[in-house]
Tab-separated table of C-alpha atoms in Angstrom:
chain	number	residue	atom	x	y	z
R	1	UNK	CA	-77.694	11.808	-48.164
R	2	UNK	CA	-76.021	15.275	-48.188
R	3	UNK	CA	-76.621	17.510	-44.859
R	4	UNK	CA	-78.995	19.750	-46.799
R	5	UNK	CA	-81.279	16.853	-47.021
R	6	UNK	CA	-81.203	15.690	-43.928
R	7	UNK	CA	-81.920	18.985	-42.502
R	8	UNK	CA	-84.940	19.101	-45.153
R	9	UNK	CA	-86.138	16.225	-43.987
R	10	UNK	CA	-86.189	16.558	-40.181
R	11	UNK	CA	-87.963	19.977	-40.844
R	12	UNK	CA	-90.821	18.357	-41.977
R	13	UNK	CA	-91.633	16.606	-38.765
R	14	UNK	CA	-91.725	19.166	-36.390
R	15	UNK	CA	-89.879	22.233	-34.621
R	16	UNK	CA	-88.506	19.776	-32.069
R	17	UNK	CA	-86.840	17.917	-35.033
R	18	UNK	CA	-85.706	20.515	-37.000
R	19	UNK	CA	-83.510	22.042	-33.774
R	20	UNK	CA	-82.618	18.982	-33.655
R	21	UNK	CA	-80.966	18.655	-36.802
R	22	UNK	CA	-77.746	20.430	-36.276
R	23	UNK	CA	-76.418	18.019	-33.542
R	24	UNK	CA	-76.867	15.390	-35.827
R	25	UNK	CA	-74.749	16.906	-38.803
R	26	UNK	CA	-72.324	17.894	-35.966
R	27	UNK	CA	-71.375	14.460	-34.959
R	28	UNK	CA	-71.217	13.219	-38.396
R	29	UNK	CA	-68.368	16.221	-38.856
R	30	UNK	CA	-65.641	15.822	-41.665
R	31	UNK	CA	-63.649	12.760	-42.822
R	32	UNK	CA	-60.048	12.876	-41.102
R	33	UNK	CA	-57.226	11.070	-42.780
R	34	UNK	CA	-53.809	10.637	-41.636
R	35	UNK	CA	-51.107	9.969	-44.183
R	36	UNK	CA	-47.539	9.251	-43.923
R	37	UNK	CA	-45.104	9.903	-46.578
R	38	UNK	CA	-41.708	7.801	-47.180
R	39	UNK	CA	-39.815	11.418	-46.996
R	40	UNK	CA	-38.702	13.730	-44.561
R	41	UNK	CA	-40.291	17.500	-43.810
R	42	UNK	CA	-37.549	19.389	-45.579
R	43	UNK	CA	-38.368	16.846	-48.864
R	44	UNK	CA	-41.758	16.406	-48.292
R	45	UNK	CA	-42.339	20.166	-48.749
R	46	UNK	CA	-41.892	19.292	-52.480
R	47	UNK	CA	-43.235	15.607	-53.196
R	48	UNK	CA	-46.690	15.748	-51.454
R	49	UNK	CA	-47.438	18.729	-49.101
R	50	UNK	CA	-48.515	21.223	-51.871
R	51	UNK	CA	-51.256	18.223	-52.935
R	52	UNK	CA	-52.426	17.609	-49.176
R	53	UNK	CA	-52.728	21.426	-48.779
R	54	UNK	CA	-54.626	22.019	-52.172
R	55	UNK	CA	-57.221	18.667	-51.207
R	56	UNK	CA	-57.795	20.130	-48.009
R	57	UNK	CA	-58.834	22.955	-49.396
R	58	UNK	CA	-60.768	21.789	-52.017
R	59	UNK	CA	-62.679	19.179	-50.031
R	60	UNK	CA	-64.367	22.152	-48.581
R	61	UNK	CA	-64.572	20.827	-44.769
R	62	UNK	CA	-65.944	17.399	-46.045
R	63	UNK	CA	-62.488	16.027	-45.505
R	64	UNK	CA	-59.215	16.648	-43.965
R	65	UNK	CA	-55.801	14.607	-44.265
R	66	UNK	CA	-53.293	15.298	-41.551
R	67	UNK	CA	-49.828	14.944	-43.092
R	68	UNK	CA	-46.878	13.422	-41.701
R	69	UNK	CA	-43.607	12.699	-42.437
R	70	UNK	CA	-40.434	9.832	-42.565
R	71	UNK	CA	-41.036	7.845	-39.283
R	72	UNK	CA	-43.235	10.692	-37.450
R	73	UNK	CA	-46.399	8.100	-36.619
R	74	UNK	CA	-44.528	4.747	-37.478
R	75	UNK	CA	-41.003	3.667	-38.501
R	76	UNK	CA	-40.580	3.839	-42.146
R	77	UNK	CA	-40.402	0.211	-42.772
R	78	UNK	CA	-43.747	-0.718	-40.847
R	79	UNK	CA	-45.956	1.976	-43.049
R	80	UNK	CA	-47.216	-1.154	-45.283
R	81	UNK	CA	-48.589	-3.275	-42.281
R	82	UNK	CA	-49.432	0.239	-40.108
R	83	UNK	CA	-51.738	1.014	-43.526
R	84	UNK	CA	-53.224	-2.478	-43.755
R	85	UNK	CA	-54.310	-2.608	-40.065
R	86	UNK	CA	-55.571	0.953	-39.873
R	87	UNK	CA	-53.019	2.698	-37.594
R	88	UNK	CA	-52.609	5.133	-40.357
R	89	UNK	CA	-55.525	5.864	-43.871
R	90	UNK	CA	-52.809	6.238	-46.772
R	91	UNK	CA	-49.192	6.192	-47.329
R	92	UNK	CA	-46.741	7.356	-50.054
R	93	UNK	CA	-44.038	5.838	-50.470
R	94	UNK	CA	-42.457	2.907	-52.955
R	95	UNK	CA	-43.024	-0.986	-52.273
R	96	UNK	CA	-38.951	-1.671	-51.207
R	97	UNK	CA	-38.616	1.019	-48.898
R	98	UNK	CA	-41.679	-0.115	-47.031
R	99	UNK	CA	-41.506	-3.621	-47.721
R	100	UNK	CA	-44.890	-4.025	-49.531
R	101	UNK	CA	-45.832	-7.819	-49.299
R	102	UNK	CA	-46.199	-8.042	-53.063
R	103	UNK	CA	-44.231	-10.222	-55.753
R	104	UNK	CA	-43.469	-6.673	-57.393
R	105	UNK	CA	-42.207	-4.950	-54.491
R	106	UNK	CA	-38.629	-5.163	-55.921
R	107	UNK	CA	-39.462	-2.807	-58.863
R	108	UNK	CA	-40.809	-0.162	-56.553
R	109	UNK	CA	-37.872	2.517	-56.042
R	110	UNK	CA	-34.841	2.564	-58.474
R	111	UNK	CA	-34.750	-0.781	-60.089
R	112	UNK	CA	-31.583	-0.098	-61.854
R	113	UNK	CA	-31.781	1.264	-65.517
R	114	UNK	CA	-35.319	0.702	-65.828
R	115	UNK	CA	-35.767	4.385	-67.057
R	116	UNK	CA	-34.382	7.393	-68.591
R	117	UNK	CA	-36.288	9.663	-67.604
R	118	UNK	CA	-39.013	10.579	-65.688
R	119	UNK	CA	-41.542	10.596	-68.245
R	120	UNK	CA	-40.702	6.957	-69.066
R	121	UNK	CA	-42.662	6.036	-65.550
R	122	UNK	CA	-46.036	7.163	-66.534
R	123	UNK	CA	-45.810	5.704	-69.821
R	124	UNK	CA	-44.820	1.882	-68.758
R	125	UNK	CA	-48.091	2.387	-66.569
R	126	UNK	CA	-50.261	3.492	-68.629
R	127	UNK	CA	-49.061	2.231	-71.864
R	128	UNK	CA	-46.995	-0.821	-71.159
R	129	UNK	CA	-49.344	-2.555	-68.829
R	130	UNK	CA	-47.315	-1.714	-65.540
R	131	UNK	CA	-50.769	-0.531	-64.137
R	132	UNK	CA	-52.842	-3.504	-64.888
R	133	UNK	CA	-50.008	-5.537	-62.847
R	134	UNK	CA	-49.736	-3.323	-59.700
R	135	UNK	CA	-53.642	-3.467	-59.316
R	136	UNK	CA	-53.325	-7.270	-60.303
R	137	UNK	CA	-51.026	-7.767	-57.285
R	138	UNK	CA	-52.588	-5.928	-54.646
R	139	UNK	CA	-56.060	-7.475	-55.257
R	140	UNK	CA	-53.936	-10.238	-53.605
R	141	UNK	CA	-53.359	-8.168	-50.361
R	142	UNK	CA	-56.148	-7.662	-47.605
R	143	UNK	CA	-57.443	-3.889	-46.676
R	144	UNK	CA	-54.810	-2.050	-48.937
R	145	UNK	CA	-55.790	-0.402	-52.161
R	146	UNK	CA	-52.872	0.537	-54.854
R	147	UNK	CA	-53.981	4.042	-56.117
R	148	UNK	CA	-51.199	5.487	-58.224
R	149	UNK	CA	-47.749	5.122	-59.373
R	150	UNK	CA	-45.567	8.429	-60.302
R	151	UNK	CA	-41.629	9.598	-60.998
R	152	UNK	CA	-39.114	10.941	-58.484
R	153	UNK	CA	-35.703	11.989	-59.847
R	154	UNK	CA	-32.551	9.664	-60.789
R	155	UNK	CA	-30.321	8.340	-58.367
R	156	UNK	CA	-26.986	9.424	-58.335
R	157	UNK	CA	-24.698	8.659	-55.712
R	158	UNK	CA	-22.964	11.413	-53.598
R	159	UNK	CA	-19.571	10.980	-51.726
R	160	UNK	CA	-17.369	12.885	-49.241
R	161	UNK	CA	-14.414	10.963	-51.158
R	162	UNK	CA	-14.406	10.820	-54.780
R	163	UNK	CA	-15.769	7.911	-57.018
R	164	UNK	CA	-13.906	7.676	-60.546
R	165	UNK	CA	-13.887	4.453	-60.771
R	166	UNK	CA	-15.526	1.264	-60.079
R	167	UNK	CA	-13.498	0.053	-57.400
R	168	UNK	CA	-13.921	3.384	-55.789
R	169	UNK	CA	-16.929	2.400	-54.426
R	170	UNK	CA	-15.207	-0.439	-52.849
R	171	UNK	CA	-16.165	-0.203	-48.843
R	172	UNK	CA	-18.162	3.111	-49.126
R	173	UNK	CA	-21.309	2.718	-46.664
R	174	UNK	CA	-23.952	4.721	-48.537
R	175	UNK	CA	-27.885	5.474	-46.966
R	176	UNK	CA	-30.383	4.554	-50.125
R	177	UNK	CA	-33.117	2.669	-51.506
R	178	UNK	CA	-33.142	-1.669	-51.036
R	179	UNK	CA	-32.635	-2.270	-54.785
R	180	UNK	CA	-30.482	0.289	-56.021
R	181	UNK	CA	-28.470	-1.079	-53.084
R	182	UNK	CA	-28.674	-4.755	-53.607
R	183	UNK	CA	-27.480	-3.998	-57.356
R	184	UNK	CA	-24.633	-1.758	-56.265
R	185	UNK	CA	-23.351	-4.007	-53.207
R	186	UNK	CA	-21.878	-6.218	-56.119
R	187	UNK	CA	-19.256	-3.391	-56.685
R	188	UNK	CA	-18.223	-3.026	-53.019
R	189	UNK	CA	-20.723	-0.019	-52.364
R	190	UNK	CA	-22.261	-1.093	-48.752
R	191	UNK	CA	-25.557	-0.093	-48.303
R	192	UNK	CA	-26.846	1.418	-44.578
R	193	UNK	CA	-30.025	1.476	-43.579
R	194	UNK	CA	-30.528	4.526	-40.749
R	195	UNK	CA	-33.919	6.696	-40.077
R	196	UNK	CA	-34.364	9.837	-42.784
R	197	UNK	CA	-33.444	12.144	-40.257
R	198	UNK	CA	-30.399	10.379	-38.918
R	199	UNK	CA	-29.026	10.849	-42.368
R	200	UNK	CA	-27.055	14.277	-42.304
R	201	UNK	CA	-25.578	13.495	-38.316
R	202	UNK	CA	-25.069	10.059	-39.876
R	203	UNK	CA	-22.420	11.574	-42.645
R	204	UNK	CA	-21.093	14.207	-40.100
R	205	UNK	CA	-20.079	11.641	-37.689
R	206	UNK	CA	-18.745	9.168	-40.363
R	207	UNK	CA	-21.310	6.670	-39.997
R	208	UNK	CA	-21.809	7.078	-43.503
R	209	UNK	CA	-19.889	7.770	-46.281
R	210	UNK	CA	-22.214	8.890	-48.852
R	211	UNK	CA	-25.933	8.650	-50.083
R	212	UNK	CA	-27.439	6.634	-53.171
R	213	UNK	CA	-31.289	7.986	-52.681
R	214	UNK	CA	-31.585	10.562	-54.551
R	215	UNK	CA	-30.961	13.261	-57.815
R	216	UNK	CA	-29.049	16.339	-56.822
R	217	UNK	CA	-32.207	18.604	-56.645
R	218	UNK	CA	-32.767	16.395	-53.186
R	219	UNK	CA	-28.873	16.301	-52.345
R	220	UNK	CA	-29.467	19.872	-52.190
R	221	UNK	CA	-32.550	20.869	-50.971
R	222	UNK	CA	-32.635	18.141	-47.387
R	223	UNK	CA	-29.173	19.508	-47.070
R	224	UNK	CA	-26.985	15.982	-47.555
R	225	UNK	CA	-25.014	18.376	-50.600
R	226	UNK	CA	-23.176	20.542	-47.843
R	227	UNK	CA	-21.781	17.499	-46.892
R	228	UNK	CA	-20.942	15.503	-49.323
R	229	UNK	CA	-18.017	17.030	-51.469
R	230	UNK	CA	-18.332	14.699	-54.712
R	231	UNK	CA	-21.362	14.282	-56.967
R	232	UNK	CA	-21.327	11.117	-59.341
R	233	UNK	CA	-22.804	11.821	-62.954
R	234	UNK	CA	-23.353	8.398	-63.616
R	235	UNK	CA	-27.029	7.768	-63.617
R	236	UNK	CA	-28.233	3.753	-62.495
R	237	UNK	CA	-31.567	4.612	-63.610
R	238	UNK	CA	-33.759	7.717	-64.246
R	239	UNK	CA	-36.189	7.874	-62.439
R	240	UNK	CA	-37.890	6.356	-59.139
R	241	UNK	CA	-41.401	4.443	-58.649
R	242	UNK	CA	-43.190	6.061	-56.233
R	243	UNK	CA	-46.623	4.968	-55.701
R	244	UNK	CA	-49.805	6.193	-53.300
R	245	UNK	CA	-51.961	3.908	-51.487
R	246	UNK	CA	-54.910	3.905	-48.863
R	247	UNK	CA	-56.512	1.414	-46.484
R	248	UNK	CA	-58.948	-0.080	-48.011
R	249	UNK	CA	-61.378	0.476	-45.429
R	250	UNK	CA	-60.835	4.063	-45.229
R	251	UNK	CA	-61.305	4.304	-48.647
R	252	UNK	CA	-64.366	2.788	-48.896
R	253	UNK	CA	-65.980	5.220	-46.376
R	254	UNK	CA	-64.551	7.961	-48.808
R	255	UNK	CA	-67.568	9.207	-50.902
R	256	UNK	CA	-67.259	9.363	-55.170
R	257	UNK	CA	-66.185	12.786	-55.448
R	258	UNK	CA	-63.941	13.039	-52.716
R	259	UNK	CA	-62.495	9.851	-53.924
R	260	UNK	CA	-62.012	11.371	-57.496
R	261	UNK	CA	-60.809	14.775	-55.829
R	262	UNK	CA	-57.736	12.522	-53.905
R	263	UNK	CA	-56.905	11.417	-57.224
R	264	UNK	CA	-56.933	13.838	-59.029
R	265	UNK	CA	-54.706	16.200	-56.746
R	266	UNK	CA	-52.130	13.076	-57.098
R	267	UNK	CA	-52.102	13.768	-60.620
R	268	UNK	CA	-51.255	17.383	-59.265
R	269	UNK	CA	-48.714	16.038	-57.177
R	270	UNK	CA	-47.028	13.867	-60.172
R	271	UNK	CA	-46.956	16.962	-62.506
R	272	UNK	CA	-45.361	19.146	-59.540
R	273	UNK	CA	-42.390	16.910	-58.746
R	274	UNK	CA	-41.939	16.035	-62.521
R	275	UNK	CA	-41.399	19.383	-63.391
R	276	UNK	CA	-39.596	20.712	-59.834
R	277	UNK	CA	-36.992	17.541	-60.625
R	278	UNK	CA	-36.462	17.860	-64.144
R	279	UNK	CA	-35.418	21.783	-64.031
R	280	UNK	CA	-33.804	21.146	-60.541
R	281	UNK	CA	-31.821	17.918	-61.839
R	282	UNK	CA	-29.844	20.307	-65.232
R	283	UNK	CA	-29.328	23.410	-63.338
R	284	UNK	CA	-28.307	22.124	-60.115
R	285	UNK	CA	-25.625	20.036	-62.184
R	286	UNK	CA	-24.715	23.227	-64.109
R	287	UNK	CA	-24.552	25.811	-61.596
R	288	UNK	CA	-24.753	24.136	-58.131
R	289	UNK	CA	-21.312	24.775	-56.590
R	290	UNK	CA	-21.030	22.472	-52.860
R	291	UNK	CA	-19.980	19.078	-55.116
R	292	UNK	CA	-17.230	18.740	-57.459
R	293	UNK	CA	-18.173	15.925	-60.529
R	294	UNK	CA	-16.780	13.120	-61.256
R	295	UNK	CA	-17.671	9.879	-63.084
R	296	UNK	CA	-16.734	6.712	-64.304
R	297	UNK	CA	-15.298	6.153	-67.722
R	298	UNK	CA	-17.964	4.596	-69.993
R	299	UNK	CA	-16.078	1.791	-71.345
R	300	UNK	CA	-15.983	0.581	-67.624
R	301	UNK	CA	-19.655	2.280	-67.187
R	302	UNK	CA	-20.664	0.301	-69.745
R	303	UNK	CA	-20.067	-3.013	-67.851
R	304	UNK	CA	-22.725	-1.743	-65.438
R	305	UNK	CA	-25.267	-1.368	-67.895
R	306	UNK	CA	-24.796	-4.742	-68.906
R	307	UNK	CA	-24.640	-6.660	-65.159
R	308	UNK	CA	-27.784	-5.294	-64.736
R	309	UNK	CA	-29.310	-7.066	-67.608
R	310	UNK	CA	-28.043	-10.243	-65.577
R	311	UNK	CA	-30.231	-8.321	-62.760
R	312	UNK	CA	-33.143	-8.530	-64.414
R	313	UNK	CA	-33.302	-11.933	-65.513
R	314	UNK	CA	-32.900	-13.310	-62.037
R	315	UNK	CA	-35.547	-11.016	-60.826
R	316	UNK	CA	-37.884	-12.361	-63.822
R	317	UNK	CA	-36.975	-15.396	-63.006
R	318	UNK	CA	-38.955	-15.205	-59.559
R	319	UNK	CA	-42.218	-15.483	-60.929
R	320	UNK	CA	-45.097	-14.620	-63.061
R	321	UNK	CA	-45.582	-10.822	-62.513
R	322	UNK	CA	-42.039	-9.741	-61.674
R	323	UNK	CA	-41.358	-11.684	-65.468
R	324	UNK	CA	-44.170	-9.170	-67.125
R	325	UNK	CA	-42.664	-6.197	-65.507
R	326	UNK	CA	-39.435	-7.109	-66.927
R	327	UNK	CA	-41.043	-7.574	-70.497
R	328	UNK	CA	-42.362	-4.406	-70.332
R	329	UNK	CA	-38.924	-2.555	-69.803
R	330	UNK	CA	-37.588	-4.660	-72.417
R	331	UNK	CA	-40.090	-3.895	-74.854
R	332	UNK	CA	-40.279	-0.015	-73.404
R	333	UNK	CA	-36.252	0.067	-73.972
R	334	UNK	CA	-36.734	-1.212	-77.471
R	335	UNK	CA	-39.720	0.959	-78.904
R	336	UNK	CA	-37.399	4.042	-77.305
R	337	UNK	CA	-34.384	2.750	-78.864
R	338	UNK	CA	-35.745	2.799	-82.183
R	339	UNK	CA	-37.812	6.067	-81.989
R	340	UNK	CA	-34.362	7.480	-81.604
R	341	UNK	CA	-34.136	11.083	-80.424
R	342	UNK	CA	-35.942	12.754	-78.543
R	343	UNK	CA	-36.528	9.525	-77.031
R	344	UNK	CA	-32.883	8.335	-76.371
């Protein structure tokens, strides 16, 4: 029953009521939200503030979401379980770096040449059955609700020492995502696990060597490009899974329209970094100046490509769901394959 109504209502019993009345809407007030994002204030500028501020404003004082960033409420890798018990109303992040619970939390991130680009993400959800699966496997989790799944940039890997070759990443600790990592860590690469933050004192002090998190349109806007000295143009996939989720509870106490407003400001959000990363990924490449480029030859590139084929089956080979996912980047490679160009 909206406030008008109420109001309307208690007016017809009485002065003493209708005084009444505006105490009552007062303590009902405006739904408060906190969410947590996987990034860091600098980052988070681009992947979700400009949707939290236009909700917010939209909601119209029905609703606020307070906004916080990489390990400001709770460390990165408890935002799943913080979520579920109700410490914190949403979270974005993907399922690795917060260690969702699910049996397709390895896919979450950069699973390693899953994409092309960042287009290719929508369309295995909404074409390719990748969204039927996700809401499939969190029906299986208490109090969390799976909202929406979008594109990041690719991951490249950045260096203070140059990487030409494949046993150039031999020994190189590197801050990035669980499965890009896990893939890479048969090469040598060592992957480091630190707080967001800790990342740029991290490479100043020599703690780490590099990053493999992000495209070069984060490399230089967090700041990690002044101080790494060698971008590597070799892409291990195009584009990471980022996805948005809420306590369930919370979101139940969310009324229809706000519910439908949320969403649809994450289809703002998904549209904003799609376009910021895809114009910041080519000119950032073309005319950015703090890292030199280098890559790996593609006859030894090509190697890559194929161990993680090898990847995939022995993730499909953990189960029902994770095997569907990888059908549907077979079958998603294949159809783009043969469409040819513009597709690949």
């Amino acid at each position: 029953m909206s406030s008008r109504r109420r109001f309307l209502k208690g007016a017809g019993v009485g002065a003493a009521a209708t005084l009444a009345a505006p105490a009552v809407i007062a303590q009902t007030g405006a739904i408060k939200w906190r969410l947590q994002t996987y990034s860091g204030a600098p980052l988070g500028a681009h992947v979700i503030k400009p949707q939290i501020d236009a909700f917010n404003e939209a909601a119209n004082g029905e609703m606020e979401i307070e906004l916080y960033y990489a390990d400001q409420l709770v460390p990165t890798g408890e935002l799943f379980r913080a979520m579920q018990n109700g410490t914190i109303d949403a979270v974005q992040s993907d399922e690795a770096t917060m260690a969702s619970p699910v049996d397709i939390s390895v896919f979450g991130g950069y699973f390693p040449f899953a994409t092309r680009y960042s287009l290719d993400v929508p369309a295995l959800f909404n074409y390719y059955g990748l969204k039927e699966i996700w809401e499939d496997a969190y029906s299986e989790v208490d109090n969390v609700t799976w909202l929406s799944a979008g594109a990041w940039d690719p991951l490249h890997i950045f260096t203070k020492d140059p990487i030409r070759s494949l046993a150039d990443m031999k020994g190189k600790r590197v801050f990035g995502v669980p499965t890009a990592g896990r893939f890479l860590s048969q090469y040598g690469l060592i992957p480091v696990t630190v707080p967001w933050d800790d990342v740029e004192v991290a490479l100043q002090t020599g703690e780490l060597d590099g990053v493999a998190w992000c495209g070069f349109t984060e490399a230089y806007e967090v700041g990690w490009a002044d101080l790494c000295n060698y971008a590597l143009t070799n892409s291990v996939t195009g584009a990471w899974f980022g996805s948005y989720f809420a306590n369930t509870e919370s979101w139940n106490k969310v009324p229809p329209h706000l519910q439908e407003l949320f969403k649809i400001t994450i289809d703002q959000s998904h549209y904003y970094r799609a376009v910021w990363y895809w114009g910041g990924e080519a000119k950032l490449r073309v005319e950015g100046e703090k890292m030199e480029l280098t890559s790996i030859p593609p006859e030894e590139w090509s190697t890559v490509v194929k161990d993680a084929e090898t990847f995939w089956d022995e993730i499909a080979a953990q189960g029902e769901r994770p095997a569907k996912v990888v059908e549907a980047f077979k079958k998603y490679a294949a159809t783009m394959e043969k469409a040819g160009y513009p597709y690949r």
